[in-house]
Amino acid sequence: MKWLVTVPVGTDLGELAARLSAVGGTLLDFGPVPLGDDEMALEAEGPPDLPARVAGLGLPIKVNPSSELDLGG
């Protein structure tokens, strides 16, 4: 399942990718899309319960189902 991941600007994407991987998620290969001055969006793939798994990590991120919009191109 594809997910839209919203994170604060300045988030270490390597660390985020590793933490997502630990709970069954994978960041997709493209750069983040700015959402104003303080947030950016990325696309990820993962299981249907990825938001609950990420919530258990205590990270300041939001995970929502991705729309049909392809952020990568």
Short mmCIF file of N, CA and C in Angstrom, two decimals:
data_model
loop_
_atom_site.label_atom_id
_atom_site.label_comp_id
_atom_site.label_asym_id
_atom_site.label_seq_id
_atom_site.Cartn_x
_atom_site.Cartn_y
_atom_site.Cartn_z
N MET A 1 0.84 -1.17 0.00
CA MET A 1 0.00 0.00 0.00
C MET A 1 0.89 1.23 0.00
N LYS A 2 0.46 2.27 -0.73
CA LYS A 2 1.25 3.51 -0.76
C LYS A 2 0.73 4.48 0.31
N TRP A 3 1.68 5.19 0.90
CA TRP A 3 1.40 6.13 1.98
C TRP A 3 2.04 7.48 1.71
N LEU A 4 1.39 8.55 2.13
CA LEU A 4 1.95 9.89 2.10
C LEU A 4 2.49 10.17 3.50
N VAL A 5 3.78 10.43 3.59
CA VAL A 5 4.44 10.66 4.87
C VAL A 5 4.81 12.14 4.96
N THR A 6 4.31 12.81 5.97
CA THR A 6 4.60 14.23 6.17
C THR A 6 5.56 14.35 7.35
N VAL A 7 6.67 15.05 7.11
CA VAL A 7 7.72 15.18 8.13
C VAL A 7 8.16 16.63 8.24
N PRO A 8 8.74 17.02 9.37
CA PRO A 8 9.28 18.37 9.49
C PRO A 8 10.46 18.58 8.53
N VAL A 9 10.58 19.78 8.02
CA VAL A 9 11.74 20.14 7.20
C VAL A 9 12.99 19.90 8.04
N GLY A 10 14.02 19.37 7.43
CA GLY A 10 15.27 19.10 8.13
C GLY A 10 15.37 17.69 8.68
N THR A 11 14.31 16.89 8.50
CA THR A 11 14.35 15.50 8.96
C THR A 11 15.44 14.74 8.23
N ASP A 12 16.21 13.96 8.93
CA ASP A 12 17.25 13.12 8.33
C ASP A 12 16.55 11.97 7.60
N LEU A 13 16.54 12.04 6.26
CA LEU A 13 15.81 11.05 5.48
C LEU A 13 16.43 9.66 5.55
N GLY A 14 17.73 9.57 5.75
CA GLY A 14 18.38 8.28 5.91
C GLY A 14 17.91 7.60 7.19
N GLU A 15 17.85 8.36 8.27
CA GLU A 15 17.37 7.82 9.53
C GLU A 15 15.89 7.46 9.44
N LEU A 16 15.11 8.33 8.78
CA LEU A 16 13.69 8.05 8.60
C LEU A 16 13.48 6.75 7.82
N ALA A 17 14.24 6.58 6.73
CA ALA A 17 14.14 5.36 5.93
C ALA A 17 14.46 4.13 6.77
N ALA A 18 15.48 4.22 7.60
CA ALA A 18 15.87 3.09 8.45
C ALA A 18 14.78 2.78 9.48
N ARG A 19 14.21 3.81 10.08
CA ARG A 19 13.17 3.60 11.09
C ARG A 19 11.90 3.05 10.45
N LEU A 20 11.55 3.54 9.25
CA LEU A 20 10.39 2.99 8.55
C LEU A 20 10.62 1.53 8.18
N SER A 21 11.81 1.23 7.73
CA SER A 21 12.15 -0.14 7.36
C SER A 21 11.99 -1.08 8.55
N ALA A 22 12.33 -0.61 9.72
CA ALA A 22 12.24 -1.44 10.93
C ALA A 22 10.80 -1.83 11.25
N VAL A 23 9.82 -1.05 10.73
CA VAL A 23 8.41 -1.36 10.98
C VAL A 23 7.68 -1.80 9.71
N GLY A 24 8.45 -2.15 8.67
CA GLY A 24 7.85 -2.70 7.46
C GLY A 24 7.56 -1.72 6.35
N GLY A 25 8.05 -0.48 6.46
CA GLY A 25 7.81 0.54 5.44
C GLY A 25 9.06 0.79 4.61
N THR A 26 8.85 1.36 3.41
CA THR A 26 9.95 1.70 2.52
C THR A 26 9.69 3.06 1.90
N LEU A 27 10.64 4.00 2.03
CA LEU A 27 10.51 5.28 1.32
C LEU A 27 10.74 5.03 -0.15
N LEU A 28 9.93 5.67 -1.01
CA LEU A 28 10.13 5.55 -2.44
C LEU A 28 11.20 6.53 -2.89
N ASP A 29 11.87 6.22 -3.99
CA ASP A 29 13.02 6.99 -4.44
C ASP A 29 12.66 8.25 -5.22
N PHE A 30 12.44 9.32 -4.52
CA PHE A 30 12.35 10.65 -5.11
C PHE A 30 12.49 11.65 -3.99
N GLY A 31 12.78 12.88 -4.34
CA GLY A 31 13.00 13.89 -3.31
C GLY A 31 11.71 14.31 -2.64
N PRO A 32 11.83 14.88 -1.45
CA PRO A 32 10.65 15.35 -0.74
C PRO A 32 9.99 16.54 -1.44
N VAL A 33 8.70 16.67 -1.27
CA VAL A 33 7.93 17.78 -1.84
C VAL A 33 7.65 18.76 -0.70
N PRO A 34 8.09 20.02 -0.83
CA PRO A 34 7.85 21.00 0.24
C PRO A 34 6.35 21.26 0.44
N LEU A 35 5.96 21.38 1.70
CA LEU A 35 4.59 21.74 2.07
C LEU A 35 4.66 22.96 2.97
N GLY A 36 4.95 24.09 2.39
CA GLY A 36 5.13 25.30 3.19
C GLY A 36 6.55 25.37 3.73
N ASP A 37 6.72 26.16 4.78
CA ASP A 37 8.05 26.41 5.33
C ASP A 37 8.52 25.36 6.34
N ASP A 38 7.58 24.58 6.90
CA ASP A 38 8.00 23.72 8.00
C ASP A 38 7.73 22.23 7.81
N GLU A 39 7.13 21.83 6.67
CA GLU A 39 6.87 20.42 6.44
C GLU A 39 7.22 20.03 5.01
N MET A 40 7.44 18.73 4.81
CA MET A 40 7.66 18.18 3.48
C MET A 40 6.99 16.81 3.42
N ALA A 41 6.64 16.42 2.20
CA ALA A 41 5.94 15.15 2.01
C ALA A 41 6.81 14.19 1.21
N LEU A 42 6.70 12.92 1.57
CA LEU A 42 7.39 11.84 0.87
C LEU A 42 6.37 10.73 0.64
N GLU A 43 6.67 9.86 -0.32
CA GLU A 43 5.80 8.71 -0.53
C GLU A 43 6.51 7.46 -0.05
N ALA A 44 5.75 6.58 0.57
CA ALA A 44 6.29 5.33 1.09
C ALA A 44 5.35 4.19 0.74
N GLU A 45 5.86 2.99 0.83
CA GLU A 45 5.04 1.79 0.71
C GLU A 45 5.14 1.04 2.02
N GLY A 46 4.06 0.38 2.38
CA GLY A 46 4.07 -0.40 3.61
C GLY A 46 2.76 -1.09 3.84
N PRO A 47 2.67 -1.82 4.94
CA PRO A 47 1.47 -2.59 5.26
C PRO A 47 0.29 -1.67 5.62
N PRO A 48 -0.91 -2.22 5.60
CA PRO A 48 -2.10 -1.41 5.92
C PRO A 48 -2.07 -0.77 7.30
N ASP A 49 -1.34 -1.34 8.24
CA ASP A 49 -1.29 -0.77 9.59
C ASP A 49 -0.03 0.08 9.83
N LEU A 50 0.57 0.58 8.76
CA LEU A 50 1.79 1.38 8.90
C LEU A 50 1.61 2.59 9.83
N PRO A 51 0.48 3.34 9.75
CA PRO A 51 0.34 4.47 10.67
C PRO A 51 0.45 4.06 12.14
N ALA A 52 -0.14 2.95 12.51
CA ALA A 52 -0.06 2.48 13.90
C ALA A 52 1.37 2.08 14.25
N ARG A 53 2.04 1.44 13.32
CA ARG A 53 3.43 1.03 13.57
C ARG A 53 4.33 2.25 13.75
N VAL A 54 4.14 3.26 12.91
CA VAL A 54 4.95 4.48 12.99
C VAL A 54 4.64 5.24 14.28
N ALA A 55 3.38 5.24 14.69
CA ALA A 55 3.00 5.94 15.93
C ALA A 55 3.78 5.36 17.11
N GLY A 56 4.06 4.09 17.07
CA GLY A 56 4.82 3.46 18.15
C GLY A 56 6.28 3.86 18.21
N LEU A 57 6.77 4.50 17.14
CA LEU A 57 8.17 4.93 17.10
C LEU A 57 8.39 6.27 17.81
N GLY A 58 7.31 7.01 18.02
CA GLY A 58 7.44 8.31 18.68
C GLY A 58 8.06 9.38 17.81
N LEU A 59 7.95 9.24 16.49
CA LEU A 59 8.51 10.23 15.57
C LEU A 59 7.48 11.33 15.28
N PRO A 60 7.95 12.57 15.00
CA PRO A 60 7.01 13.66 14.71
C PRO A 60 6.59 13.64 13.24
N ILE A 61 5.97 12.55 12.79
CA ILE A 61 5.55 12.44 11.40
C ILE A 61 4.10 12.01 11.32
N LYS A 62 3.48 12.29 10.17
CA LYS A 62 2.11 11.88 9.90
C LYS A 62 2.14 10.91 8.73
N VAL A 63 1.33 9.87 8.79
CA VAL A 63 1.23 8.89 7.71
C VAL A 63 -0.23 8.76 7.32
N ASN A 64 -0.52 9.06 6.04
CA ASN A 64 -1.88 8.99 5.52
C ASN A 64 -1.88 8.21 4.22
N PRO A 65 -3.02 7.57 3.89
CA PRO A 65 -3.09 6.86 2.62
C PRO A 65 -2.77 7.82 1.47
N SER A 66 -1.98 7.37 0.52
CA SER A 66 -1.61 8.20 -0.63
C SER A 66 -2.77 8.24 -1.61
N SER A 67 -2.95 9.37 -2.24
CA SER A 67 -3.98 9.51 -3.28
C SER A 67 -3.41 8.95 -4.58
N GLU A 68 -4.13 9.10 -5.63
CA GLU A 68 -3.66 8.66 -6.93
C GLU A 68 -2.56 9.60 -7.47
N LEU A 69 -2.36 10.73 -6.84
CA LEU A 69 -1.32 11.66 -7.26
C LEU A 69 0.05 11.03 -7.08
N ASP A 70 0.84 11.03 -8.14
CA ASP A 70 2.20 10.48 -8.08
C ASP A 70 3.17 11.63 -7.81
N LEU A 71 3.72 11.71 -6.61
CA LEU A 71 4.63 12.80 -6.27
C LEU A 71 5.97 12.68 -6.98
N GLY A 72 6.27 11.52 -7.53
CA GLY A 72 7.58 11.29 -8.13
C GLY A 72 7.72 11.79 -9.54
N GLY A 73 6.73 12.30 -10.17
CA GLY A 73 6.99 12.73 -11.51
C GLY A 73 5.82 13.16 -12.24
#
